[in-house]
C-alpha cells in the first residue's frame, strides 16, 4: 500500500520568505501531482511530474521529483498572501484494486503580511 | 469556474432519503472519479470509471451506488446514509486512467449533510 507523508502539515510564513514543502512516499512511483485547495473550494492542479529529475516552475512555486529517493518538493519563493491555501502531493501508484492517486495529508500554508 | 460541473452544490438529507449527485464534463475525458473528503483531510478515492466501465470500487458501502450513463456523465446514488457520510463529495475526470499521465480535473464538489 502506497503511503504518502507530507511535511510540514502546517506552515506559517511571512511574505517575502522562502520555504520548501516535502512529500515522501513509500513505494515506487514515477508520476506525481501537486494540487492546491482553497478553503471550501475544489482542488486545482498545479504540477504534473512524470519522470525522475522532473522540475516544473510556475510563478513563485517550483516542484521537483526524485523517484530514487521517493521524494518530491514544492519550493515557495518570496511568498505572497495569495499563496495561502492547502497543498496536496499525490503520487500515482498501483494498489491491489488498481492504479490511482494517493493524496498526502496536505500542508496548510498561511502567508502573513 | 471548473470544467467539471457538479450538482447540487449543497445537499441535506435524512437517513431514510434517496438522492443522487450528478457530475458532468465535456472535455472528452474517458475516466471519471468519485472522491470523498472530510474536513481538513485529503480526498479519498471511492470509485473509478474508465471508458464507462467501473474499474475501481474502494470497498465503498452499498448505500453508495455509482452510475456512468455515458462518457460525459457520472452519478452517485445515495440511500440510507449515515451521519458519518457527511462530507464533501468531489467528482474528477481525466483523459485516461490506468497510465496516470494526465492530471485529474476536479469539480467544485457537493457538500452533503446527513441529519
Tab-separated table of C-alpha atoms in Angstrom:
chain	number	residue	atom	x	y	z
A	1	UNK	CA	0.000	0.000	0.000
A	2	UNK	CA	1.363	3.387	-1.008
A	3	UNK	CA	1.845	5.716	1.935
A	4	UNK	CA	2.446	9.423	1.489
A	5	UNK	CA	3.931	11.711	4.085
A	6	UNK	CA	3.957	15.467	3.733
A	7	UNK	CA	5.751	17.867	5.996
A	8	UNK	CA	5.210	20.209	7.445
A	9	UNK	CA	1.446	19.820	7.883
A	10	UNK	CA	1.116	23.433	8.970
A	11	UNK	CA	3.279	26.265	7.739
A	12	UNK	CA	3.008	29.894	8.730
A	13	UNK	CA	5.393	32.182	6.943
A	14	UNK	CA	5.952	35.850	6.300
A	15	UNK	CA	5.583	37.467	2.953
A	16	UNK	CA	8.827	37.571	1.043
A	17	UNK	CA	10.301	34.460	2.650
A	18	UNK	CA	11.231	31.160	1.033
A	19	UNK	CA	10.251	27.701	2.173
A	20	UNK	CA	10.040	24.095	0.984
A	21	UNK	CA	7.298	21.517	1.474
A	22	UNK	CA	8.396	17.880	1.366
A	23	UNK	CA	6.497	14.861	0.115
A	24	UNK	CA	7.851	11.374	0.791
A	25	UNK	CA	6.164	8.249	-0.486
A	26	UNK	CA	6.675	4.620	0.320
A	27	UNK	CA	6.673	2.649	-2.939
A	28	UNK	CA	7.953	3.141	-6.454
A	29	UNK	CA	6.174	5.798	-8.470
A	30	UNK	CA	7.408	7.886	-11.379
A	31	UNK	CA	4.369	10.146	-11.592
A	32	UNK	CA	3.400	12.704	-9.018
A	33	UNK	CA	0.937	15.569	-8.884
A	34	UNK	CA	0.665	18.683	-6.757
A	35	UNK	CA	-2.736	20.208	-6.072
A	36	UNK	CA	-3.865	23.369	-4.337
A	37	UNK	CA	-7.108	23.698	-2.393
A	38	UNK	CA	-8.537	26.956	-1.061
A	39	UNK	CA	-10.928	26.730	1.912
A	40	UNK	CA	-14.337	25.467	0.822
A	41	UNK	CA	-13.161	25.087	-2.754
A	42	UNK	CA	-12.161	22.313	-5.099
A	43	UNK	CA	-8.688	21.078	-5.990
A	44	UNK	CA	-6.653	22.865	-8.616
A	45	UNK	CA	-3.893	21.012	-10.470
A	46	UNK	CA	-0.559	22.805	-10.060
A	47	UNK	CA	2.138	20.481	-11.371
A	48	UNK	CA	2.456	17.165	-13.162
A	49	UNK	CA	5.832	15.452	-12.657
A	50	UNK	CA	6.265	12.421	-14.896
A	51	UNK	CA	9.885	11.336	-14.576
A	52	UNK	CA	12.878	11.232	-12.293
A	53	UNK	CA	14.521	14.643	-12.118
A	54	UNK	CA	11.463	16.469	-13.422
A	55	UNK	CA	11.301	20.111	-12.388
A	56	UNK	CA	8.389	22.421	-13.092
A	57	UNK	CA	8.010	26.089	-12.220
A	58	UNK	CA	5.006	28.367	-12.221
A	59	UNK	CA	5.361	31.832	-10.753
A	60	UNK	CA	6.660	31.602	-7.185
A	61	UNK	CA	6.250	27.818	-6.991
A	62	UNK	CA	8.682	25.183	-8.170
A	63	UNK	CA	8.166	21.426	-7.891
A	64	UNK	CA	10.671	18.626	-8.340
A	65	UNK	CA	10.652	14.836	-8.293
A	66	UNK	CA	13.377	12.398	-7.234
A	67	UNK	CA	11.986	8.926	-7.856
A	68	UNK	CA	15.061	7.181	-6.448
A	69	UNK	CA	14.646	8.948	-3.108
A	70	UNK	CA	10.826	8.740	-3.414
A	71	UNK	CA	10.717	12.445	-2.684
A	72	UNK	CA	9.054	15.464	-4.202
A	73	UNK	CA	9.484	19.039	-3.080
A	74	UNK	CA	7.405	22.167	-3.560
A	75	UNK	CA	9.541	25.262	-3.140
A	76	UNK	CA	7.986	28.629	-2.454
A	77	UNK	CA	9.974	31.719	-3.380
A	78	UNK	CA	9.199	35.164	-1.931
A	79	UNK	CA	5.806	34.136	-0.601
A	80	UNK	CA	2.784	36.362	-1.046
A	81	UNK	CA	-0.566	36.262	0.751
A	82	UNK	CA	-2.337	34.832	-2.318
A	83	UNK	CA	-0.396	31.593	-1.879
A	84	UNK	CA	-2.252	30.844	1.361
A	85	UNK	CA	-4.021	27.506	0.772
A	86	UNK	CA	-3.653	23.785	1.430
A	87	UNK	CA	-1.212	21.971	-0.841
A	88	UNK	CA	-1.501	18.250	-1.524
A	89	UNK	CA	1.024	15.985	-3.181
A	90	UNK	CA	-0.334	12.851	-4.831
A	91	UNK	CA	1.865	10.140	-6.326
A	92	UNK	CA	0.320	7.745	-8.812
A	93	UNK	CA	0.696	4.175	-7.699
A	94	UNK	CA	-0.532	0.644	-8.258
A	95	UNK	CA	-2.629	-0.760	-5.452
A	96	UNK	CA	-4.381	-4.109	-5.150
A	97	UNK	CA	-7.584	-2.759	-6.627
A	98	UNK	CA	-5.900	-0.742	-9.394
A	99	UNK	CA	-3.828	2.324	-10.154
A	100	UNK	CA	-4.752	5.602	-8.572
A	101	UNK	CA	-3.627	8.816	-6.925
A	102	UNK	CA	-2.895	8.647	-3.229
A	103	UNK	CA	-3.024	12.036	-1.546
A	104	UNK	CA	-0.770	13.196	1.251
A	105	UNK	CA	-2.346	14.759	4.336
A	106	UNK	CA	-1.837	18.234	2.922
A	107	UNK	CA	0.208	21.232	4.025
A	108	UNK	CA	-1.862	24.154	5.245
A	109	UNK	CA	0.089	27.254	4.269
A	110	UNK	CA	-0.614	30.671	5.746
A	111	UNK	CA	1.335	33.643	4.436
A	112	UNK	CA	1.246	36.618	6.762
A	113	UNK	CA	1.876	40.238	5.753
B	1	UNK	CA	-15.046	28.105	-12.712
B	2	UNK	CA	-14.201	24.462	-13.351
B	3	UNK	CA	-14.803	22.338	-16.406
B	4	UNK	CA	-16.275	19.580	-14.304
B	5	UNK	CA	-19.762	20.542	-13.155
B	6	UNK	CA	-21.322	19.030	-10.063
B	7	UNK	CA	-24.895	19.389	-8.849
B	8	UNK	CA	-26.229	20.106	-6.364
B	9	UNK	CA	-23.645	22.218	-4.555
B	10	UNK	CA	-25.234	21.513	-1.184
B	11	UNK	CA	-27.492	18.678	-0.088
B	12	UNK	CA	-29.127	17.992	3.246
B	13	UNK	CA	-30.899	14.676	3.586
B	14	UNK	CA	-32.313	12.395	6.212
B	15	UNK	CA	-31.065	8.903	6.798
B	16	UNK	CA	-34.052	7.359	5.041
B	17	UNK	CA	-33.934	9.547	1.923
B	18	UNK	CA	-32.773	8.633	-1.547
B	19	UNK	CA	-30.917	11.258	-3.534
B	20	UNK	CA	-28.402	11.473	-6.358
B	21	UNK	CA	-25.295	13.525	-7.007
B	22	UNK	CA	-24.519	14.438	-10.594
B	23	UNK	CA	-21.280	15.199	-12.388
B	24	UNK	CA	-20.773	16.291	-15.985
B	25	UNK	CA	-17.699	17.016	-18.107
B	26	UNK	CA	-17.375	17.953	-21.771
B	27	UNK	CA	-13.615	17.700	-22.155
B	28	UNK	CA	-13.764	14.328	-23.900
B	29	UNK	CA	-12.229	12.635	-20.874
B	30	UNK	CA	-12.709	8.883	-20.649
B	31	UNK	CA	-12.020	8.409	-16.944
B	32	UNK	CA	-14.203	9.735	-14.135
B	33	UNK	CA	-13.808	9.508	-10.389
B	34	UNK	CA	-15.710	9.979	-7.143
B	35	UNK	CA	-13.827	11.101	-4.055
B	36	UNK	CA	-14.994	11.753	-0.507
B	37	UNK	CA	-13.306	14.498	1.501
B	38	UNK	CA	-13.830	15.122	5.198
B	39	UNK	CA	-12.908	18.488	6.700
B	40	UNK	CA	-9.159	19.135	6.924
B	41	UNK	CA	-8.407	15.735	5.327
B	42	UNK	CA	-7.223	14.669	1.887
B	43	UNK	CA	-9.639	13.307	-0.719
B	44	UNK	CA	-10.255	9.559	-0.512
B	45	UNK	CA	-10.961	7.634	-3.679
B	46	UNK	CA	-14.337	5.898	-3.837
B	47	UNK	CA	-14.912	4.827	-7.454
B	48	UNK	CA	-13.201	4.971	-10.836
B	49	UNK	CA	-14.915	4.608	-14.203
B	50	UNK	CA	-12.772	4.055	-17.257
B	51	UNK	CA	-14.484	4.070	-20.654
B	52	UNK	CA	-17.849	3.946	-18.874
B	53	UNK	CA	-16.986	0.766	-17.000
B	54	UNK	CA	-16.453	0.577	-13.272
B	55	UNK	CA	-12.781	-0.242	-12.798
B	56	UNK	CA	-12.225	0.514	-9.113
B	57	UNK	CA	-14.565	0.277	-6.142
B	58	UNK	CA	-12.638	1.030	-2.965
B	59	UNK	CA	-14.829	-1.233	-0.816
B	60	UNK	CA	-17.416	1.524	-0.560
B	61	UNK	CA	-20.630	0.588	1.342
B	62	UNK	CA	-23.544	-0.364	-0.892
B	63	UNK	CA	-25.532	2.653	0.270
B	64	UNK	CA	-23.408	4.487	-2.328
B	65	UNK	CA	-24.172	3.359	-5.869
B	66	UNK	CA	-22.293	4.877	-8.813
B	67	UNK	CA	-23.578	5.024	-12.362
B	68	UNK	CA	-21.955	6.200	-15.591
B	69	UNK	CA	-24.722	6.592	-18.213
B	70	UNK	CA	-22.281	7.888	-20.839
B	71	UNK	CA	-18.750	9.201	-21.125
B	72	UNK	CA	-19.767	12.716	-20.043
B	73	UNK	CA	-21.940	11.901	-17.048
B	74	UNK	CA	-21.331	10.343	-13.679
B	75	UNK	CA	-23.923	9.888	-10.953
B	76	UNK	CA	-23.695	8.816	-7.346
B	77	UNK	CA	-26.933	7.421	-5.949
B	78	UNK	CA	-27.352	7.708	-2.193
B	79	UNK	CA	-29.663	5.666	0.016
B	80	UNK	CA	-29.933	5.168	3.761
B	81	UNK	CA	-26.829	7.164	4.524
B	82	UNK	CA	-25.341	7.556	7.987
B	83	UNK	CA	-24.294	10.788	9.734
B	84	UNK	CA	-20.641	9.864	9.233
B	85	UNK	CA	-21.215	10.077	5.471
B	86	UNK	CA	-21.477	13.859	5.770
B	87	UNK	CA	-18.590	15.209	3.700
B	88	UNK	CA	-17.609	16.994	0.508
B	89	UNK	CA	-18.050	14.692	-2.475
B	90	UNK	CA	-15.754	15.515	-5.349
B	91	UNK	CA	-16.013	14.350	-8.924
B	92	UNK	CA	-12.975	14.379	-11.177
B	93	UNK	CA	-12.147	13.435	-14.749
B	94	UNK	CA	-9.009	12.742	-16.742
B	95	UNK	CA	-8.150	11.827	-20.319
B	96	UNK	CA	-7.377	8.242	-19.433
B	97	UNK	CA	-6.968	6.152	-16.334
B	98	UNK	CA	-4.501	3.349	-15.993
B	99	UNK	CA	-1.395	5.236	-17.048
B	100	UNK	CA	-1.958	8.240	-14.789
B	101	UNK	CA	-0.095	10.602	-17.088
B	102	UNK	CA	-2.735	13.311	-17.180
B	103	UNK	CA	-3.957	15.408	-14.287
B	104	UNK	CA	-7.379	14.868	-12.847
B	105	UNK	CA	-9.675	17.866	-13.137
B	106	UNK	CA	-11.923	18.315	-10.134
B	107	UNK	CA	-15.400	19.737	-9.848
B	108	UNK	CA	-16.407	22.129	-7.067
B	109	UNK	CA	-17.977	19.309	-5.099
B	110	UNK	CA	-21.274	18.628	-3.377
B	111	UNK	CA	-21.332	19.354	0.338
B	112	UNK	CA	-23.524	16.643	1.835
B	113	UNK	CA	-25.048	16.756	5.312
B	114	UNK	CA	-26.906	13.781	6.769
B	115	UNK	CA	-29.377	14.550	9.543
